[in-house]
Short mmCIF file of C-alpha atoms in Angstrom, two decimals:
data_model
loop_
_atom_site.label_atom_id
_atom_site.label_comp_id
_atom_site.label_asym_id
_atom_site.label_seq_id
_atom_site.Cartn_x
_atom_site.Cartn_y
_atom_site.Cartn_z
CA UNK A 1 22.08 -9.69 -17.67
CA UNK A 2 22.23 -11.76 -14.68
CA UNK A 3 21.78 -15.09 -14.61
CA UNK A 4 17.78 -16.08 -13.33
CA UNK A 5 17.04 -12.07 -13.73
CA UNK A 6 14.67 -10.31 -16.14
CA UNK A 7 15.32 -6.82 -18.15
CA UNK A 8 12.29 -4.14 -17.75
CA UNK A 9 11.76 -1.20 -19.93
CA UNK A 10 9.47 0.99 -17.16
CA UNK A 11 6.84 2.36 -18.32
CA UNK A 12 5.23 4.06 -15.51
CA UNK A 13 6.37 5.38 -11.71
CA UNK A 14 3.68 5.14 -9.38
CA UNK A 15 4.88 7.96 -6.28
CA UNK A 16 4.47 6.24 -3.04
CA UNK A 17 4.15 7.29 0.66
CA UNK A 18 6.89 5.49 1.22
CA UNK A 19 8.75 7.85 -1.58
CA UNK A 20 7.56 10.99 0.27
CA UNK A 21 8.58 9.75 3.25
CA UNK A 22 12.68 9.05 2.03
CA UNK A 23 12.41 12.38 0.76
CA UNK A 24 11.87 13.93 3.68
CA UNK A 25 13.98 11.51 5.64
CA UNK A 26 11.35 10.17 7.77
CA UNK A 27 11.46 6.82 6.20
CA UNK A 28 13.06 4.32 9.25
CA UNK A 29 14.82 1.35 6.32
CA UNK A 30 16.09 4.25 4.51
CA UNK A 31 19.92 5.24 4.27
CA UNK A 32 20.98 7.44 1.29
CA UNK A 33 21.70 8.10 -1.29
CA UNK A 34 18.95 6.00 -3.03
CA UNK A 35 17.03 5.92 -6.25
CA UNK A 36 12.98 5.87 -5.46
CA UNK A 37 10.50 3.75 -7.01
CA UNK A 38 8.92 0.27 -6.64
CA UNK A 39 4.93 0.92 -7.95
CA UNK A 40 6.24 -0.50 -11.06
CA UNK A 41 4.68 -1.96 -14.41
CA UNK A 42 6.82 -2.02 -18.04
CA UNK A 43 7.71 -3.88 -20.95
CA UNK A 44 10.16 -7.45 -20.76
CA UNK A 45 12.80 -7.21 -22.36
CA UNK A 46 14.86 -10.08 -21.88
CA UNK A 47 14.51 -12.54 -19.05
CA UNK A 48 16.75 -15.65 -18.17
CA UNK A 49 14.65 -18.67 -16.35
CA UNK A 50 11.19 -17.06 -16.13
CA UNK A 51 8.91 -19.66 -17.59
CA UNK A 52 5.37 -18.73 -19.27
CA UNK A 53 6.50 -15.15 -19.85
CA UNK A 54 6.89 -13.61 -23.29
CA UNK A 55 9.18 -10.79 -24.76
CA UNK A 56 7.36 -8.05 -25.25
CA UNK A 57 4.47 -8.54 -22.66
CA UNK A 58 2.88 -6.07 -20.14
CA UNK A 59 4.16 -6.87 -16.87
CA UNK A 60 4.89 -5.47 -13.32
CA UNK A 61 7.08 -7.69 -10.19
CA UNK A 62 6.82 -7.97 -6.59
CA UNK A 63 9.39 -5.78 -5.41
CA UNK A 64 10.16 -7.14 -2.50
CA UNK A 65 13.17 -9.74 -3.07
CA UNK A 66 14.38 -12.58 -0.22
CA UNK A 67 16.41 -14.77 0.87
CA UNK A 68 14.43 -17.83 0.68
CA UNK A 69 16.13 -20.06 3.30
CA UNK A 70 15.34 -17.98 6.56
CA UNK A 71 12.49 -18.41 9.15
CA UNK A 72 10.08 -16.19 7.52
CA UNK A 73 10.93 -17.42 4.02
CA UNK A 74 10.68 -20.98 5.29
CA UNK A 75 7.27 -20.18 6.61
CA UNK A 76 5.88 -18.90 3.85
CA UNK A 77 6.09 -15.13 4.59
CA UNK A 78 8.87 -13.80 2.17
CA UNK A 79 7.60 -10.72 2.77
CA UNK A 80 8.94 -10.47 6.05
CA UNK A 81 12.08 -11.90 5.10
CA UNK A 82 14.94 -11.26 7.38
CA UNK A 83 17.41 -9.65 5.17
CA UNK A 84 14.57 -8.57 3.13
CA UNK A 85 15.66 -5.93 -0.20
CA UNK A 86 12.76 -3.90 -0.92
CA UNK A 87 13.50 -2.33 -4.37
CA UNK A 88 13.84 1.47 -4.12
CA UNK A 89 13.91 1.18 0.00
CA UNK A 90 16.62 -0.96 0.40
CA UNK A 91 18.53 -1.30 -2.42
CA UNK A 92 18.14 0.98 -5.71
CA UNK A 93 14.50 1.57 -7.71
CA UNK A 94 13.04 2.08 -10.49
CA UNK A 95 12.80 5.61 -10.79
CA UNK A 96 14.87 4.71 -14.61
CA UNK A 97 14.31 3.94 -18.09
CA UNK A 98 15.52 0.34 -17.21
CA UNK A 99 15.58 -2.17 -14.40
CA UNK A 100 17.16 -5.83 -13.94
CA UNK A 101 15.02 -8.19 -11.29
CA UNK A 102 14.70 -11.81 -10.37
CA UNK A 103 13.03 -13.54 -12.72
CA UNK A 104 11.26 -15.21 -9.94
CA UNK A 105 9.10 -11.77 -9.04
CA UNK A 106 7.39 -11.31 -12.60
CA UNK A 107 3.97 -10.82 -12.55
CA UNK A 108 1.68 -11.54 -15.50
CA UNK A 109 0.08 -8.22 -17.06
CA UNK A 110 -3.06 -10.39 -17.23
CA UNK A 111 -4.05 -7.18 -20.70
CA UNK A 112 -4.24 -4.49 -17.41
CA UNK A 113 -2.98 -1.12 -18.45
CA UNK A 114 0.34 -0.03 -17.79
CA UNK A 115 -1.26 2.47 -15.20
CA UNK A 116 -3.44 -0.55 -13.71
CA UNK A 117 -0.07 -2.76 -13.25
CA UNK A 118 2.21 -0.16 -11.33
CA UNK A 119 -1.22 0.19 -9.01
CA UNK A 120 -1.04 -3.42 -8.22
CA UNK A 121 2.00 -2.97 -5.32
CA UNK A 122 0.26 -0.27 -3.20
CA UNK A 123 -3.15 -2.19 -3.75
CA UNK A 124 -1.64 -5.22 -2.40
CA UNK A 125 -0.05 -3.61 0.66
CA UNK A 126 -3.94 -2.97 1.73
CA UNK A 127 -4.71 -6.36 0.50
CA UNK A 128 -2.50 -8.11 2.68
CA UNK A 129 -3.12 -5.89 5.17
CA UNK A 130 -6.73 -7.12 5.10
CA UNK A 131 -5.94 -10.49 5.08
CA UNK A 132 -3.63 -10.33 8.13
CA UNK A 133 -7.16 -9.06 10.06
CA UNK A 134 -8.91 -12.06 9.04
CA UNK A 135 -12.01 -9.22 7.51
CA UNK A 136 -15.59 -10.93 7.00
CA UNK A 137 -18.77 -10.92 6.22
CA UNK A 138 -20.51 -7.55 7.86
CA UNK A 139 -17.52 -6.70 10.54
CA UNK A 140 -17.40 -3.27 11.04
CA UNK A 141 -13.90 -1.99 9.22
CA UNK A 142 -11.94 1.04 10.35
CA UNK A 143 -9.43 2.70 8.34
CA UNK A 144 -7.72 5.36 9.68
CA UNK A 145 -5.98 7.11 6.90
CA UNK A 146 -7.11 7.84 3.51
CA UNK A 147 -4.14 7.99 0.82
CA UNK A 148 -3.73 5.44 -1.57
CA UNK A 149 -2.77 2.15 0.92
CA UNK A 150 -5.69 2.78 3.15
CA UNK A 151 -7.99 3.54 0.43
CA UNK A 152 -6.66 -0.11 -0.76
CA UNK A 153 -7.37 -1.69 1.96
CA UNK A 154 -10.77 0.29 2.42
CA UNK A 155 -11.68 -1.73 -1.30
CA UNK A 156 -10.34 -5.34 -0.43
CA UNK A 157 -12.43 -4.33 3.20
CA UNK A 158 -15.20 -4.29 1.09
CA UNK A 159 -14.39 -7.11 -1.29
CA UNK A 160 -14.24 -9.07 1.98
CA UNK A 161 -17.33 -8.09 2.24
CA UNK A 162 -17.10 -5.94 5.60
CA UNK A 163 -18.68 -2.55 6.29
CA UNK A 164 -15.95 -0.08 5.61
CA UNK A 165 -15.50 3.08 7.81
CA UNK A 166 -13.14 5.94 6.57
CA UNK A 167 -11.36 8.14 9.27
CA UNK A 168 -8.88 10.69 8.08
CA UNK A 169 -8.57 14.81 9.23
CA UNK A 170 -8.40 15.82 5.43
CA UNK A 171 -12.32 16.57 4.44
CA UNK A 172 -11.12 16.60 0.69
CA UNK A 173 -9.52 12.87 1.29
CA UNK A 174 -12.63 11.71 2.63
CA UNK A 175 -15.00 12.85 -0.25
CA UNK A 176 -12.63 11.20 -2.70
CA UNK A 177 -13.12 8.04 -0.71
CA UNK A 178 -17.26 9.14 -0.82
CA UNK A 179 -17.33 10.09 -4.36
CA UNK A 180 -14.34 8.34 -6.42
CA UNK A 181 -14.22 4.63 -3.99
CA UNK A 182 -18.17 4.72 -2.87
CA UNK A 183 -17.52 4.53 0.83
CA UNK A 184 -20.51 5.65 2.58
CA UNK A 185 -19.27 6.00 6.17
CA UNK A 186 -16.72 8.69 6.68
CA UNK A 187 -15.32 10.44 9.79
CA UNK A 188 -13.01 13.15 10.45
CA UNK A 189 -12.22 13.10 14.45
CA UNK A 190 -11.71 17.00 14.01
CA UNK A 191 -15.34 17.58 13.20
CA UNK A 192 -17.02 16.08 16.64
CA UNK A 193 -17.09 13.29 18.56
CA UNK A 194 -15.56 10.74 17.11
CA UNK A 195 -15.64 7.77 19.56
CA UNK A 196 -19.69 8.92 19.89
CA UNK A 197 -20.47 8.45 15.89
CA UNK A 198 -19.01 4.99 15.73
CA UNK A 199 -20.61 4.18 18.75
CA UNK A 200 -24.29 5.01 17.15
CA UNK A 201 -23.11 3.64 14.35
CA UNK A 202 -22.03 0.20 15.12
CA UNK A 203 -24.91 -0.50 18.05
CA UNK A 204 -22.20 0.11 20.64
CA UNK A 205 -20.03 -2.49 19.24
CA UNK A 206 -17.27 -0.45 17.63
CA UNK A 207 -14.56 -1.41 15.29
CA UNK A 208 -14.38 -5.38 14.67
CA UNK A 209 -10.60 -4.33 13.33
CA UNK A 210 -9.12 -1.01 12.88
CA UNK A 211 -6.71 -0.74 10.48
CA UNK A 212 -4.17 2.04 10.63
CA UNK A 213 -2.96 3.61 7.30
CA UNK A 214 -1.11 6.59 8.56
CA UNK A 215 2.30 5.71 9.88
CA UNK A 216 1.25 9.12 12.29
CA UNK A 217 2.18 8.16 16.11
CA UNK A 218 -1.38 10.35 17.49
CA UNK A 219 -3.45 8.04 15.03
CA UNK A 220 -1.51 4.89 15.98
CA UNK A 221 -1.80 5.37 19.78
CA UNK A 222 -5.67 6.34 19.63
CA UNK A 223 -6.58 3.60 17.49
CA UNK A 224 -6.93 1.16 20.21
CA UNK A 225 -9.72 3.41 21.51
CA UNK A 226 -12.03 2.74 18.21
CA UNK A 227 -11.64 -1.26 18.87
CA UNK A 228 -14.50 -3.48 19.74
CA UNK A 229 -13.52 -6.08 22.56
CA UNK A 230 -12.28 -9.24 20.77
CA UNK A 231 -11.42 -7.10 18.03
CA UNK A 232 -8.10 -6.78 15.75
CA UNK A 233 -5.90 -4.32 15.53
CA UNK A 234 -3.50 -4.20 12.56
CA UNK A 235 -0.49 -1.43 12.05
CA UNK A 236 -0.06 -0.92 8.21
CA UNK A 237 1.67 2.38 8.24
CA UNK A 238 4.75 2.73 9.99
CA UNK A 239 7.26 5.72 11.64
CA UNK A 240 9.92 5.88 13.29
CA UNK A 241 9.15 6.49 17.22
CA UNK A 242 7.97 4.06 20.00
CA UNK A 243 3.91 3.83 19.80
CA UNK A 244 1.86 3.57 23.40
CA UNK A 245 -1.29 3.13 24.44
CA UNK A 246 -3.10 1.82 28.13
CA UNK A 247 -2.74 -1.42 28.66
CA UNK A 248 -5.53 -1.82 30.71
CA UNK A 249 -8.15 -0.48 27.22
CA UNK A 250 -5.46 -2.95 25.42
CA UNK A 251 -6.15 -6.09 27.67
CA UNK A 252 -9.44 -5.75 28.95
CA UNK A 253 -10.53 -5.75 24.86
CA UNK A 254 -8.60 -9.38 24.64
CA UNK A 255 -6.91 -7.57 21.71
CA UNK A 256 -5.04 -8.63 19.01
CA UNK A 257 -2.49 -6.49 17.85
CA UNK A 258 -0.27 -7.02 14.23
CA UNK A 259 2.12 -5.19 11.83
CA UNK A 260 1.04 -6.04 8.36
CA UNK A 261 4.47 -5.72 5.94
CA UNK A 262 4.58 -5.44 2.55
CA UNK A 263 2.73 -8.10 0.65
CA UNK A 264 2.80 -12.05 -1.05
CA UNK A 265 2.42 -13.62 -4.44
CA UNK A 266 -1.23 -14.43 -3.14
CA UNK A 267 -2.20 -10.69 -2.88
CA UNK A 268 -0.69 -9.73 -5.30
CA UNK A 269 -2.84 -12.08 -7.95
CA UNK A 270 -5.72 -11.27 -5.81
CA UNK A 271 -5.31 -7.27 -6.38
CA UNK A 272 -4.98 -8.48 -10.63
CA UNK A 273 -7.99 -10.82 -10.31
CA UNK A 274 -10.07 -7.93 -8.90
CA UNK A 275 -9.34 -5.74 -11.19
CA UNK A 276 -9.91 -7.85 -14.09
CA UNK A 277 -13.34 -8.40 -12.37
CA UNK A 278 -14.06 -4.78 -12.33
CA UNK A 279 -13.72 -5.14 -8.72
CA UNK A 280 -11.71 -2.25 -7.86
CA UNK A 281 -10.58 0.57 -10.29
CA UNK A 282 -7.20 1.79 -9.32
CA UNK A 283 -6.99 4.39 -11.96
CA UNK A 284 -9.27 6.57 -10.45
CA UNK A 285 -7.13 7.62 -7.63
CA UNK A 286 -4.67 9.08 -9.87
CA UNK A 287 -4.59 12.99 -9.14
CA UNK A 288 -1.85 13.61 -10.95
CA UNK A 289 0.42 12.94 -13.85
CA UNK A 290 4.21 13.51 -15.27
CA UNK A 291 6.54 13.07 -17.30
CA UNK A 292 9.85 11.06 -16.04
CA UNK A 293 12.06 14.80 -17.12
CA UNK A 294 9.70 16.22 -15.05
CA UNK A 295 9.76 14.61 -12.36
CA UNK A 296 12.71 17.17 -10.15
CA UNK A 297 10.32 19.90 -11.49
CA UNK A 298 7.43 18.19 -9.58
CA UNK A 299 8.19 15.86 -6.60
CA UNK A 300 8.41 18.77 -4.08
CA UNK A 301 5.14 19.53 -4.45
CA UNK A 302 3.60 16.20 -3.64
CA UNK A 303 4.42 16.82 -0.38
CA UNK A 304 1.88 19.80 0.15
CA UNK A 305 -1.20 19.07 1.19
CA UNK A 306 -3.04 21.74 -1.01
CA UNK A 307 -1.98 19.95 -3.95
CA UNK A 308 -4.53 17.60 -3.08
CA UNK A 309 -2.46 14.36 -4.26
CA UNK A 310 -3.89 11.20 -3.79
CA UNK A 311 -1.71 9.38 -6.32
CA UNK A 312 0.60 11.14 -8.80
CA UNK A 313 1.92 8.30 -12.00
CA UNK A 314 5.28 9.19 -13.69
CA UNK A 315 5.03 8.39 -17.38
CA UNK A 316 7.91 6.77 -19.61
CA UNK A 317 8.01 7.20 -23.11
CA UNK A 318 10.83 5.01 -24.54
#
């Protein structure tokens, strides 16, 4: 073992967009060949330097691992590090019976379920994402995109205590958000007019910050369209191509316009603090289950839409 590392016996695989997406090679930080995973939780094994934490405990990390001495890390935003190693993006995953991280990106398993732990990642992506828009009290919230990071941030939306507005083309996504995540407010901009219902719906004020969840260029590029003027605009999904929209519906709105990437320590403990709360109960978008062996057997299939996957957990058993 390294020196200032940790030894994790995984436990459980959550699949990612992000996974999809290096399997079908769409995925721009990507080069291959790679081993997937980075929704994460396990049992410590052994850990060198990593003070507080016990053999034996619950635990998942913040897979994101930097530098710590350039500009972004200096600011505070190791997320955005420059030479930034995202585990199973960058540099090998999890996707194994055993993984070796810096001790310094433990996170407590605070008695959260295995399957509760490797849900904190992709709930913190949303949470972040959030938090970059600056979300309060009663603004009117648009996601655009309903898998598992914008239904994330579509809960910590909510938390914050703003009034949450689902847009996605999939009608079975959007009654999982209705039924399973209790958001009232759902579009699909196949089904009618789109700009018209959340016109009525927010008094002609529109979208206080839009939040795209897709990484899909036609979402990104009408998004600004949805925006109230003075409102925020904040790219969580990402792709590979140039995005475009008018500048003139950009700068007459006085817009604000961010990438939100990856996630901190501080969202992170806010996503485990939730759900300790009751907050937020990540288990329920898990769709589907299976074991590691079977995991060749069943990956293609993720990828088709029928399947209906909103979050499919690989299982462990050591």
């Amino acid at each position: 073992m390294k020196k200032d590392h940790a030894i994790i016996a995984i436990k459980r695989i959550g699949i990612c967009g992000t996974d999809l997406h290096a399997y079908q090679g769409t995925q721009p930080y990507f080069t291959y060949p790679r081993i997937l995973g980075h929704e994460l939780s396990g049992t410590l094994i052994e850990f060198d330097n990593a003070p507080g934490f016990n053999v034996g405990e619950a635990v998942t990390f913040i897979p994101y691992f930097n530098c710590g001495h350039c500009i972004a890390c200096r600011s505070g935003k190791p997320n955005c590090c420059v030479s930034i190693q995202v585990f199973g993006v960058h540099i090998d995953g999890g996707m194994c019976e055993y993984v070796q991280v810096p001790s310094y990106a433990l996170v407590h398993g605070e008695s959260l379920t295995y399957d509760e732990l490797a849900l904190v990642e992709p709930l913190a992506i949303g949470a972040h994402g959030i938090r970059r828009a600056g979300v309060e009290k009663d603004d009117f919230v648009l996601v655009i995109g309903a898998g598992p990071i914008g239904i994330g941030a579509m809960e910590f939306a909510r938390i914050a205590g703003g009034k949450v507005i689902a847009m996605d083309v999939s009608d079975d996504r959007l009654a999982f958000c209705s039924r399973r995540v209790g958001i009232e407010h759902v579009i699909n901009p196949l089904h009618g007019d789109a700009m018209e219902w959340l016109s009525t719906y927010t008094n002609g004020d529109m979208a206080s910050v839009v939040i795209d969840a897709t990484g899909n260029l036609k979402a990104i590029n009408a998004g600004i369209n949805y925006l109230a003027h003075g409102g925020r605009y904040v790219l969580i999904g990402l792709q590979k191509e140039a995005f475009s929209f008018s500048h003139p519906e950009f700068h007459k709105r006085e817009s604000t316009l961010m990438s939100s990437r990856n996630a901190t320590r501080q969202d992170f403990e806010h996503v485990v603090a939730a759900m300790k709360k009751g907050w937020v109960d990540p288990t329920a978008y898990i769709t589907h289950r299976t074991p590691f062996d079977h995991v060749i057997r069943d990956f293609e299939s993720w990828l088709q839409p029928e399947t209906q996957v909103i979050k499919a957990m690989v299982s462990i058993d050591h």
